[in-house]
Short mmCIF file of C-alpha atoms and ligand atoms in Angstrom, two decimals:
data_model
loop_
_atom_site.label_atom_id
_atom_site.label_comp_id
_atom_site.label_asym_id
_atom_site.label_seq_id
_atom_site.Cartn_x
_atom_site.Cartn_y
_atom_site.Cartn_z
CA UNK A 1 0.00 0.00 0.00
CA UNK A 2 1.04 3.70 -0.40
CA UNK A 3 1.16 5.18 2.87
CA UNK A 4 2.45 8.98 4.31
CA UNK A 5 3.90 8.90 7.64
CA UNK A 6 4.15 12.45 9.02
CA UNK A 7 6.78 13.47 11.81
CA UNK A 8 10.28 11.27 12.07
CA UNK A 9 10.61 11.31 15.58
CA UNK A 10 11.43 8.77 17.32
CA UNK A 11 7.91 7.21 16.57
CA UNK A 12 7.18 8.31 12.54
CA UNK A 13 11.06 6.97 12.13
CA UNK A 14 10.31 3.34 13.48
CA UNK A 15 7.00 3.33 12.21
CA UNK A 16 7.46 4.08 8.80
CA UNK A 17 10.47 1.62 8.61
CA UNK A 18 8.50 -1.12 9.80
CA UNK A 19 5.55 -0.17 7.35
CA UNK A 20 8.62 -0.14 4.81
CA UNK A 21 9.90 -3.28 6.58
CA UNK A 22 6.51 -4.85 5.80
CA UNK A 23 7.20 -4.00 1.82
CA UNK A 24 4.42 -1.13 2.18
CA UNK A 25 5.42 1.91 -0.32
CA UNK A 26 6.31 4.97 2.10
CA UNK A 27 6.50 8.71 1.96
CA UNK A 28 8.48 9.87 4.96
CA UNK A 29 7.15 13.99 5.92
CA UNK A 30 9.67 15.51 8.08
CA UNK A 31 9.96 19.51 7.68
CA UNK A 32 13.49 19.39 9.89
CA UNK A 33 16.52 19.40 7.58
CA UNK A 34 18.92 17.89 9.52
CA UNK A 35 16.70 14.73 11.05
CA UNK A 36 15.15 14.55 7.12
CA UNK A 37 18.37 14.59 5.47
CA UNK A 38 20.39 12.01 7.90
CA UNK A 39 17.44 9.44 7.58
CA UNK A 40 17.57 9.74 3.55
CA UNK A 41 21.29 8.88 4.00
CA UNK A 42 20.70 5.92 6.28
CA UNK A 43 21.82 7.24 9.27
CA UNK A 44 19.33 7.25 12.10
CA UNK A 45 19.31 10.58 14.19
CA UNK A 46 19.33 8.65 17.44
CA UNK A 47 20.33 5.53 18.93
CA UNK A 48 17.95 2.45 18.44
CA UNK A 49 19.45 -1.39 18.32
CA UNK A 50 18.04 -2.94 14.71
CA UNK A 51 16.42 0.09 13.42
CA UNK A 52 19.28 1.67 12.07
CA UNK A 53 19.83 -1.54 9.70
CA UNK A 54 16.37 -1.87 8.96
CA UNK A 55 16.67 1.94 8.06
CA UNK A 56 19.61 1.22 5.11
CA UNK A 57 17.80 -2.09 4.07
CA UNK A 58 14.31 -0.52 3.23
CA UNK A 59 16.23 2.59 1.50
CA UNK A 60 18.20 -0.01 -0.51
CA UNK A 61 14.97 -1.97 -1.61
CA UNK A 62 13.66 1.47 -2.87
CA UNK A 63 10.27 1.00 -0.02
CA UNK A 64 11.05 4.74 1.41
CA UNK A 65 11.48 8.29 0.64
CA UNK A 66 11.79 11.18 2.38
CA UNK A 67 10.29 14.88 1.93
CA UNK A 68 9.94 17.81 3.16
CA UNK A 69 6.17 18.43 2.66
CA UNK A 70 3.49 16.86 0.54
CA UNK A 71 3.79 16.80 -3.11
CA UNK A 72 1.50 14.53 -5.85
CA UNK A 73 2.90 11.54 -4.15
CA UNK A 74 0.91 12.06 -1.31
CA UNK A 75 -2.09 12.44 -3.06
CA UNK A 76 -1.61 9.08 -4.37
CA UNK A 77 -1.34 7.78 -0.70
CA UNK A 78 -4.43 5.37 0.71
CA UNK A 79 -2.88 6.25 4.32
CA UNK A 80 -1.74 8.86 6.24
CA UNK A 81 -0.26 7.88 10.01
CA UNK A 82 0.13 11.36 11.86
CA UNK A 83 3.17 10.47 13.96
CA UNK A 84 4.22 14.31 15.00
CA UNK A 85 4.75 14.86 18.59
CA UNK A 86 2.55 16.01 21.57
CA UNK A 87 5.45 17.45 24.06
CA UNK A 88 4.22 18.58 27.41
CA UNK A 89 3.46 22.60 27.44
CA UNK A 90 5.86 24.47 29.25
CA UNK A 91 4.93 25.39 32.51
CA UNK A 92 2.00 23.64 32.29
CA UNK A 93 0.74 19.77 32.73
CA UNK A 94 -1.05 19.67 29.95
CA UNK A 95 0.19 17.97 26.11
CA UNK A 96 0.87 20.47 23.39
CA UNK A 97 -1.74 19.26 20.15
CA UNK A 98 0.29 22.19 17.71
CA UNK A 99 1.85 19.73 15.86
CA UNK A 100 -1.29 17.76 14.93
CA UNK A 101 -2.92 20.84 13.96
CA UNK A 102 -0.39 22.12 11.58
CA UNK A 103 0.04 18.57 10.39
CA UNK A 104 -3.38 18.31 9.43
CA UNK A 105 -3.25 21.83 7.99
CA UNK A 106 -0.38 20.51 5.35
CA UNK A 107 -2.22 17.21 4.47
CA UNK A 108 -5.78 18.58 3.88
CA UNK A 109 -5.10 19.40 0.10
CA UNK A 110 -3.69 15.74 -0.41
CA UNK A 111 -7.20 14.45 0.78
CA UNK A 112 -9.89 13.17 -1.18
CA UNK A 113 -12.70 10.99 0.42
CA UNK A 114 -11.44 7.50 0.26
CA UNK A 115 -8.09 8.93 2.25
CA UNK A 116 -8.07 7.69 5.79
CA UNK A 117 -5.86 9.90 7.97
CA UNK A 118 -4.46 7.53 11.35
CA UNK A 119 -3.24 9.57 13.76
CA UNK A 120 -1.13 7.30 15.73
CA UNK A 121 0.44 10.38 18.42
CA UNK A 122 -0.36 9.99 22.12
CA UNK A 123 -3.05 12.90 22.84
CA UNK A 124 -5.65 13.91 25.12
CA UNK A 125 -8.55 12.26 24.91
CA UNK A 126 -11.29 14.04 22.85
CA UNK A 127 -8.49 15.98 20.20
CA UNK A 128 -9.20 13.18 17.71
CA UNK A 129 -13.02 14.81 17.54
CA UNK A 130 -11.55 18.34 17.56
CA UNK A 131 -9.06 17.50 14.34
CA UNK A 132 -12.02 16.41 12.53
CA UNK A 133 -13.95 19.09 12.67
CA UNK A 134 -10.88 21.07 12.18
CA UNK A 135 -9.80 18.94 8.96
CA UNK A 136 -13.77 18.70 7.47
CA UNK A 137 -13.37 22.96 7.50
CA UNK A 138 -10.27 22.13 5.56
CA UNK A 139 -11.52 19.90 2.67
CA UNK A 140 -15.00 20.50 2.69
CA UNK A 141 -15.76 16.92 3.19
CA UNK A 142 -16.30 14.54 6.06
CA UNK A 143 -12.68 13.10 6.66
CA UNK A 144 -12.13 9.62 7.56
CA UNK A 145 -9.97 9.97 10.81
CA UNK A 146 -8.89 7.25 12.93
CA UNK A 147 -6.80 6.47 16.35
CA UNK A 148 -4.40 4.06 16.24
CA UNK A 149 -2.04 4.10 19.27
CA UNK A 150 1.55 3.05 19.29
CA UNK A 151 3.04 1.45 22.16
CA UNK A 152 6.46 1.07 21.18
CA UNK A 153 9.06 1.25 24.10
CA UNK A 154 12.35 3.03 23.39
CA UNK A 155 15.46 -0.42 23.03
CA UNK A 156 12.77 -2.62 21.76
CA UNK A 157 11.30 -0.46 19.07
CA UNK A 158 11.14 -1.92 16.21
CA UNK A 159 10.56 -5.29 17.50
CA UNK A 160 7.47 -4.01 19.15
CA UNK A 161 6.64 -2.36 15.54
CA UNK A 162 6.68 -5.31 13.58
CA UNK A 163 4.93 -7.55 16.55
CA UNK A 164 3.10 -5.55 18.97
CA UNK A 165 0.89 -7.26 21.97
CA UNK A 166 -2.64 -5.58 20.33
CA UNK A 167 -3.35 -3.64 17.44
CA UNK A 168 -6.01 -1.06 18.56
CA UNK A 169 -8.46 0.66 16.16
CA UNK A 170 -10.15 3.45 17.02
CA UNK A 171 -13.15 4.23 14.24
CA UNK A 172 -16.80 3.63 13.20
CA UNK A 173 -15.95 4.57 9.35
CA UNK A 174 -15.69 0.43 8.22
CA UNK A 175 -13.22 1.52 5.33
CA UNK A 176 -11.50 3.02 7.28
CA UNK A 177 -11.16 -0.01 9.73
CA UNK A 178 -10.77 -2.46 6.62
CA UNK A 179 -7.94 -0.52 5.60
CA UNK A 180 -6.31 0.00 8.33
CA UNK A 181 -6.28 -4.15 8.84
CA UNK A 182 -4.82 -4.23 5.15
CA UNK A 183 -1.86 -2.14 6.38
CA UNK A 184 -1.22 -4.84 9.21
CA UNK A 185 -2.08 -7.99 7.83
CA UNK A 186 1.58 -9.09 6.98
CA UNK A 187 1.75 -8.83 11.12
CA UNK A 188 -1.05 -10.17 11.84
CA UNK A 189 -1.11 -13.15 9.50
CA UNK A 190 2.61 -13.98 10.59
CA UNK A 191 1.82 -13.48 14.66
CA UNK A 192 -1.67 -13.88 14.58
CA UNK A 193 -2.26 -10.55 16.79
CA UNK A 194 -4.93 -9.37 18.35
CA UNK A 195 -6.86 -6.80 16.75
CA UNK A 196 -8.87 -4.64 18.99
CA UNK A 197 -11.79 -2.35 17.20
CA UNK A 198 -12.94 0.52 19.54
CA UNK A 199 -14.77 3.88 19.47
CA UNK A 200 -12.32 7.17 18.94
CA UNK A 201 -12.17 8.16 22.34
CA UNK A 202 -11.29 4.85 24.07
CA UNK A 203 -8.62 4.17 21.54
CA UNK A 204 -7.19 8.00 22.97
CA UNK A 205 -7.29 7.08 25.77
CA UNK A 206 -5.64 3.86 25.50
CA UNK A 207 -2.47 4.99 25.52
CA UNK A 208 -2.52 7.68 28.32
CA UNK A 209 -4.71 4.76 30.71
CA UNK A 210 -1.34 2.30 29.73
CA UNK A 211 1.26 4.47 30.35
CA UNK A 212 -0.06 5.93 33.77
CA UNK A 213 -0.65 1.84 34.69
CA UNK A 214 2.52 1.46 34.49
CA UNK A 215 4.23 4.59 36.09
CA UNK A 216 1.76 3.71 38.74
CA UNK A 217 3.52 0.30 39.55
CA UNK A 218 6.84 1.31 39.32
CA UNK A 219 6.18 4.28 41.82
CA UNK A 220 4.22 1.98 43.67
CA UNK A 221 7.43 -0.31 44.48
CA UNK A 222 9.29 2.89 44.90
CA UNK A 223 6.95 3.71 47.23
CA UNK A 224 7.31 0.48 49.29
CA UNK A 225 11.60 1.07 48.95
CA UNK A 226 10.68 4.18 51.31
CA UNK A 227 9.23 1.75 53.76
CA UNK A 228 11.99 -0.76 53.15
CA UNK A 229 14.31 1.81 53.84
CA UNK A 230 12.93 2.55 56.94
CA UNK A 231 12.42 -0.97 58.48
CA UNK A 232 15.12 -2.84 56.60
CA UNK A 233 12.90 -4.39 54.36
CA UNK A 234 14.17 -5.94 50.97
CA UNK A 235 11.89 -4.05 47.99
CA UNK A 236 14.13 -6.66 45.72
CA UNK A 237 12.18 -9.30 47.69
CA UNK A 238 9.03 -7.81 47.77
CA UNK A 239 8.62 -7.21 44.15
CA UNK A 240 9.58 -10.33 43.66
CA UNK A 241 7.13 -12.18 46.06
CA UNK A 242 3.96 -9.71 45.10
CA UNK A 243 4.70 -10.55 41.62
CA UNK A 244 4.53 -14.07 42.00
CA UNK A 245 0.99 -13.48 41.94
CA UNK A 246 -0.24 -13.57 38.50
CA UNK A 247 -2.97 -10.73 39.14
CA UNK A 248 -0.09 -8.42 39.81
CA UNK A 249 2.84 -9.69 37.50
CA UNK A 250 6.52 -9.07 37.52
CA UNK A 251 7.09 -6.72 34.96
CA UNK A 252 7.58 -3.27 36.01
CA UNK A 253 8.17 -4.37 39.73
CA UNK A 254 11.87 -2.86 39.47
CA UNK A 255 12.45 -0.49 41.84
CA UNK A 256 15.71 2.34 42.20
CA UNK A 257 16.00 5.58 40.85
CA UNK A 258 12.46 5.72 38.50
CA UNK A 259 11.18 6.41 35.32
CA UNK A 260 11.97 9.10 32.94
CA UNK A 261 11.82 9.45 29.24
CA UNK A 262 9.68 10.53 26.60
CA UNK A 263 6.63 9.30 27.35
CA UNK A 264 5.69 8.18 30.76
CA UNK A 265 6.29 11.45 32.79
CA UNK A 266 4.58 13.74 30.46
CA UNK A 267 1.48 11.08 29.96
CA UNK A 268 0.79 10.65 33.38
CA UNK A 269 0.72 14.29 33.58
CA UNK A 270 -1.08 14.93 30.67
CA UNK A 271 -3.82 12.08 31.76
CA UNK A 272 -4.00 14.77 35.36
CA UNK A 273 -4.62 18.04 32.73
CA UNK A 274 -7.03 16.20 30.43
CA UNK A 275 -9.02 14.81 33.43
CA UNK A 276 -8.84 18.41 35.18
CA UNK A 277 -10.41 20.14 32.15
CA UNK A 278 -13.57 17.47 31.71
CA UNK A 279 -13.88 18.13 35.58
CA UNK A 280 -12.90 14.95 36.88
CA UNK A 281 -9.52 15.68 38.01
CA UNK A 282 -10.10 13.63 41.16
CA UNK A 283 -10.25 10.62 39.46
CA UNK A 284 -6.53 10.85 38.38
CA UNK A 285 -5.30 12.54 41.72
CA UNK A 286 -3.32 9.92 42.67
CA UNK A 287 -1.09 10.13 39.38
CA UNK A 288 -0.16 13.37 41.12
CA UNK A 289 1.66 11.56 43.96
CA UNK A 290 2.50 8.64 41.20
CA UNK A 291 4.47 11.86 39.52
CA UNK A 292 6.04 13.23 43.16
CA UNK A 293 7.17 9.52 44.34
CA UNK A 294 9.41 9.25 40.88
CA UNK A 295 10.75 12.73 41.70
CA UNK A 296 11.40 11.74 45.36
CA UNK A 297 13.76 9.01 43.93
CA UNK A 298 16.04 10.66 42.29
CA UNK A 299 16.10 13.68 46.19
CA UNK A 300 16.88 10.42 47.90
CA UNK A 301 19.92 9.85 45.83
CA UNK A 302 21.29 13.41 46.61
CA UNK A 303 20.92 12.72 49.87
CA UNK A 304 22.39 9.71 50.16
CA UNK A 305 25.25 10.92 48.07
CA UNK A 306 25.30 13.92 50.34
CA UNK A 307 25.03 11.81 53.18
CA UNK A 308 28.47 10.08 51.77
CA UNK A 309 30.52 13.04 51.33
CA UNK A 310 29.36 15.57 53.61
CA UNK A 311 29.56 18.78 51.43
CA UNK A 312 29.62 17.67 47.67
CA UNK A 313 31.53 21.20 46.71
CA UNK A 314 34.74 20.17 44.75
CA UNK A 315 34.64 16.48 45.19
CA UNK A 316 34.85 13.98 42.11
CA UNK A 317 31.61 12.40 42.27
CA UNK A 318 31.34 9.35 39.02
CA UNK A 319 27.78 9.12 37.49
CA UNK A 320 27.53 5.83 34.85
CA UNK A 321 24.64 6.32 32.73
CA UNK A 322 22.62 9.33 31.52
CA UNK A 323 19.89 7.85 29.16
CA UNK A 324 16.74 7.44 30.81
CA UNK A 325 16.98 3.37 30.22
CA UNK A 326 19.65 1.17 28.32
CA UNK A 327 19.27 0.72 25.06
CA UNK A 328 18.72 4.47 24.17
CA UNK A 329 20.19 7.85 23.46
CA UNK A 330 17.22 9.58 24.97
CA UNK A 331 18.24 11.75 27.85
CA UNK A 332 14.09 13.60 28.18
CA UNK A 333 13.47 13.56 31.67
CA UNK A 334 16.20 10.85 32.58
CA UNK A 335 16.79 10.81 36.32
CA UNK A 336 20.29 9.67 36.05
CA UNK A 337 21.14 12.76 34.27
CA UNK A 338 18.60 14.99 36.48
CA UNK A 339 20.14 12.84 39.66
CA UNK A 340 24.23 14.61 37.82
CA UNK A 341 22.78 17.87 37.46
CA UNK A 342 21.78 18.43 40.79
CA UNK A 343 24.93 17.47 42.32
CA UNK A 344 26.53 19.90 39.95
CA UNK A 345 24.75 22.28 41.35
CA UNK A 346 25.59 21.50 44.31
CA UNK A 347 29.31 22.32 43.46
CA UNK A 348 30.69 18.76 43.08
CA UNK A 349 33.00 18.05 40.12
CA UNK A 350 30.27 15.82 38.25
CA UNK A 351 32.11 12.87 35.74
CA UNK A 352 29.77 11.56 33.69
CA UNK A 353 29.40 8.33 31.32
CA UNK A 354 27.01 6.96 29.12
CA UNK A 355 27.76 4.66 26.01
CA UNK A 356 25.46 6.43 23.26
CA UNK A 357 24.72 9.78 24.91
CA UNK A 358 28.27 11.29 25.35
CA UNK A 359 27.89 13.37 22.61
CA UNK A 360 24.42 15.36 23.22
CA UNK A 361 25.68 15.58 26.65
CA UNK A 362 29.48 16.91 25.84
CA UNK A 363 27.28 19.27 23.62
CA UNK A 364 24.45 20.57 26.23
CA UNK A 365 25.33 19.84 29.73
CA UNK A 366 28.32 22.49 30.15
CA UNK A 367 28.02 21.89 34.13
CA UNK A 368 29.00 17.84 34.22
CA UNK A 369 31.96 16.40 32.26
CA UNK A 370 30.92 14.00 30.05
CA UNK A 371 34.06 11.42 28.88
CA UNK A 372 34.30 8.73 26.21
CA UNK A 373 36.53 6.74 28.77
CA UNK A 374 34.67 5.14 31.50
CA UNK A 375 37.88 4.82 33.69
CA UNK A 376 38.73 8.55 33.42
CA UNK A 377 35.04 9.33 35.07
CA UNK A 378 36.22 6.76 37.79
CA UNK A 379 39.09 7.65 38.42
CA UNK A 380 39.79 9.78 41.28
CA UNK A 381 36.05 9.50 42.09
CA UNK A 382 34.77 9.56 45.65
CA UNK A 383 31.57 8.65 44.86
CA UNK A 384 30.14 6.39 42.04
CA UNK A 385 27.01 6.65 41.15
CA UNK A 386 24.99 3.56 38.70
CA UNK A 387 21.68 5.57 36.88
CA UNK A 388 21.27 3.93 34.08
CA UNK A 389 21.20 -0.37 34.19
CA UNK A 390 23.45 -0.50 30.70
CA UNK A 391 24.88 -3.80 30.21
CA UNK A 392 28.30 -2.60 30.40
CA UNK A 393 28.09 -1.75 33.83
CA UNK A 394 26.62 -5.05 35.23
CA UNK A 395 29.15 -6.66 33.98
CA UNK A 396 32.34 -4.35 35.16
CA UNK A 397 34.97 -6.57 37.62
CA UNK A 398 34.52 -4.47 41.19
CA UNK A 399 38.10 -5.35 42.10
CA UNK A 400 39.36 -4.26 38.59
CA UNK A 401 38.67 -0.14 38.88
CA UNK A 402 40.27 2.70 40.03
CA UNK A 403 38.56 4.85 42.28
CA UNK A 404 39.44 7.00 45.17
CA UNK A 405 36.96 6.20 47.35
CA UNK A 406 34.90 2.63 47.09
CA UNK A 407 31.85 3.71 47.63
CA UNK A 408 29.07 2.80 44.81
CA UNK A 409 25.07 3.79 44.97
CA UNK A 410 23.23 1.16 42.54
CA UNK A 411 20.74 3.57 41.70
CA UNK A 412 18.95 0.38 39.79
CA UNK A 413 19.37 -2.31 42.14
CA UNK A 414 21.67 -4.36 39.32
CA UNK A 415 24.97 -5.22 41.09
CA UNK A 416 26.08 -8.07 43.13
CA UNK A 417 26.27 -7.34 46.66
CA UNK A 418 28.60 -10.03 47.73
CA UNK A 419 31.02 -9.50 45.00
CA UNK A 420 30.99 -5.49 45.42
CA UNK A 421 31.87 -5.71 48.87
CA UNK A 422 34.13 -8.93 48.78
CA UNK A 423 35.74 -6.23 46.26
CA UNK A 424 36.22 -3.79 49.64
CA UNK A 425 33.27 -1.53 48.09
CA UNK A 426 30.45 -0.24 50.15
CA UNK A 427 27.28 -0.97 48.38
CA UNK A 428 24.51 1.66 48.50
CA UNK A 429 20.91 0.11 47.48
CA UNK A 430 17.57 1.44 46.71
CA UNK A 431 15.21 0.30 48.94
CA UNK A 432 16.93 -2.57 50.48
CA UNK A 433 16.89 -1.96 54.21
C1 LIG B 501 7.01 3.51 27.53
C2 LIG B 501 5.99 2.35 27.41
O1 LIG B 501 6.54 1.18 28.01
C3 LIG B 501 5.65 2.11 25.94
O2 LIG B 501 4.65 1.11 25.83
C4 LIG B 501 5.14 3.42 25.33
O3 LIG B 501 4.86 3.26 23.95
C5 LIG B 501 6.17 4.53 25.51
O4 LIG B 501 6.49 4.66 26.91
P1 LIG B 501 9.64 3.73 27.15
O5 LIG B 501 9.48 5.17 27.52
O6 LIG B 501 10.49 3.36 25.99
O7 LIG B 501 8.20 3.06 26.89
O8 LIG B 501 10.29 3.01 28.42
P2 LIG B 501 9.88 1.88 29.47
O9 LIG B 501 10.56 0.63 29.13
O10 LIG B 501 8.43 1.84 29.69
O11 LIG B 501 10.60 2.47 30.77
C6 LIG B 501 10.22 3.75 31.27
C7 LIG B 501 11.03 4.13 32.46
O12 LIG B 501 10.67 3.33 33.58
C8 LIG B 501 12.55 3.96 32.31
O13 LIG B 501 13.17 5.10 32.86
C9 LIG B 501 12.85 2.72 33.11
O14 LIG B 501 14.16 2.74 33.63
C10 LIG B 501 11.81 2.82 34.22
N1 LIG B 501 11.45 1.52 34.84
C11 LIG B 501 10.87 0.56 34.09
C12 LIG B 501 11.64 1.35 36.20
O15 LIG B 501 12.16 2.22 36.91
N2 LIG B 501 11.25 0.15 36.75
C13 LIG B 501 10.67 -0.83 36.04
O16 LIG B 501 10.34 -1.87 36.64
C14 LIG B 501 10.47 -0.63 34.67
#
């Protein structure tokens, strides 16, 4: 099929190389220069394990273009999957819809009335009736719009692309819907997945109700580290003994330093807004304290670090990791680099280390010291800090570095105790006791 995706982020990128993937004819719309220009040469503007060979694979087998705005290829398009971003507002709660809005504003003159627009962006609920209307004014015809969530996770993206757990639909136009299953039937013939057909709103909602699930559960083991930390209980333990029980599950049971990224802070806070403004913000008021138990995490660590050094000013503190998980480049709302910052600002000498992210943060973060070489952020170091669980880290020999001062805070729970301090380190966990 011809399809448009609109907006490379990190979500048009992956999706329109999977539709690519899938041998789907795509038309990549990205108005940034830079991000446009490095995709058409096969080089992926960010760090994600498989895509970027996908990416040079699909451009080889001619399946993908780029451009900077619609032209009469578009108009030849069956589908259009709106894939711009909804960034939370500044100063504010509440998701910024601007770039659906001027996306829809470029595609309505590609339209006619067979095109079915899929807007596949996390948004409030109820903006998927407000671009309608919006995009009818446009063309002068009723639009076939539909909701289509994505819940790719950053690491794992394109896996989770090409075989997500659910497919969810969100429309009552049945072309629409019948396209829309023609676009993923190579999936869903080869994995058999679920399809799940819902009204617009739900399938808005969707994503928000997911994402603020499962920020709920990891600040809900984050908030039984506080009481673990308090009565020398083992939150290791715990998660692991709650999530024996199959009503609760493992995943997302790991407690240490919290979440961060793209998505899960500013949905969870853009759920509280959206719920606010329909006037049921009470329903949601416990994502409020979901939001200030993640945040307490990362205070906990400055203390404890504090706690370790007695005045931070001047002294060589190591921080390993600044992405916001492994895997990824992303540093949005990471709270190993917000967890750096804040002991720079406290006046310590800040090293920091991350395996893909040392050159955004040699680039923006003038107040740490970002280095390529892991040992020269340890050494010297009085304090070591783990905030991001990359594999490389797990796996370094405690008795092997060069530090002045052994004392480590596993801000993720990942090392082994009893060969850290057989090493003559001092182990600092999260919530254990
Ligand atoms: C998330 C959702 O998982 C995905 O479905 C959605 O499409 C986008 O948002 P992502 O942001 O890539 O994906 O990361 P995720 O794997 O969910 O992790 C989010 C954060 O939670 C990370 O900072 C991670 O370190 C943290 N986390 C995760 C924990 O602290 N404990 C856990 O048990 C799990």
């Amino acid at each position: 099929m011809k399809i448009t995706v609109i907006g490379l982020g990190y979500l048009g990128a992956t999706h329109a190389v999977a539709m690519a993937k899938l041998g789907h004819e795509v038309i990549g719309i990205e108005p940034d220069d830079a991000k446009r220009e490095s995709l058409a040469k096969g080089e992926l503007p960010f760090y994600e394990p498989g895509l970027d060979k996908a990416l040079v694979e699909v451009i080889k087998q001619g399946n993908i273009d780029f451009k900077r705005s619609h032209d009469e290829g578009s108009k030849a398009a069956e589908l259009h999957f709106i894939c711009v971003g909804t960034p939370q507002k500044i100063g504010s709660n509440e998701a910024d819809t601007k770039y659906l809005f001027s996306a829809i504003e470029g595609l309505a003159p590609q339209l006619s009335e067979d095109s079915v627009v899929v807007g596949k962006s996390t948004v409030p609920v109820g903006t998927a009736a407000d671009l309608t209307a919006y995009l009818a004014n446009l063309t002068g015809f009723e639009p076939k719009l539909a909701w289509n969530p994505e819940f790719l996770r950053e690491g794992t993206a394109l896996e989770d692309s090409l075989n997500p757990d659910r497919i969810v639909i969100g429309t009552e136009d049945d072309f629409a819907e019948q396209k829309i299953r023609e676009v993923y039937k190579p999936i869903t013939d080869q994995y058999n997945t679920p399809i799940l057909i819902t009204d617009i709103p739900t399938s808005e909602l969707v994503k928000a109700a997911a994402n603020s699930f499962l920020a709920t559960k990891i600040s809900f083991i984050n908030a039984m580290a506080e009481i673990a930390e308090v009565s020398g209980a083992d939150t290791v333990k715990l998660a692991e003994a709650i999530g024996m029980d199959e009503r609760i599950g493992k995943q997302f049971l790991r407690n240490g330093i919290g979440f961060g990224g793209g998505c899960l802070p500013k949905d969870i806070r853009g759920l509280i807004a959206r719920a606010e403004q329909l006037g049921v913000g009470q329903a949601v008021g416990f994502l409020t304290e979901v939001d200030e138990i993640n945040l307490r995490r990362r205070s906990r660590v400055t203390e404890l670090a504090v706690n370790e050094l007695d005045d931070p000013k001047g002294k060589k503190i190591a921080v390993l990791g600044a992405a916001f998980k492994p895997d990824s480049d992303d540093l949005r709302d990471s709270p190993a680099l917000s967890i750096a910052l804040e002991l720079a600002n406290k006046e310590a000498q800040v090293f920091i280390h991350d395996p893909e992210a040392y050159e955004q943060l040699s680039k923006n973060q003038p107040t740490l010291h970002a280095r390529e070489d892991i040992s020269e952020v340890l050494k010297d170091a009085e304090l070591v800090i783990l905030g991001t669980e990359w594999k490389q880290y797990k796996a370094l020999d405690p008795a092997k570095l060069s530090v002045k001062n052994k004392t480590m805070i596993d801000g993720r729970n990942v090392l082994n105790r009893e060969a850290w301090e057989k090493a003559g380190w001092k182990l600092i966990s999260l919530g254990r006791g």
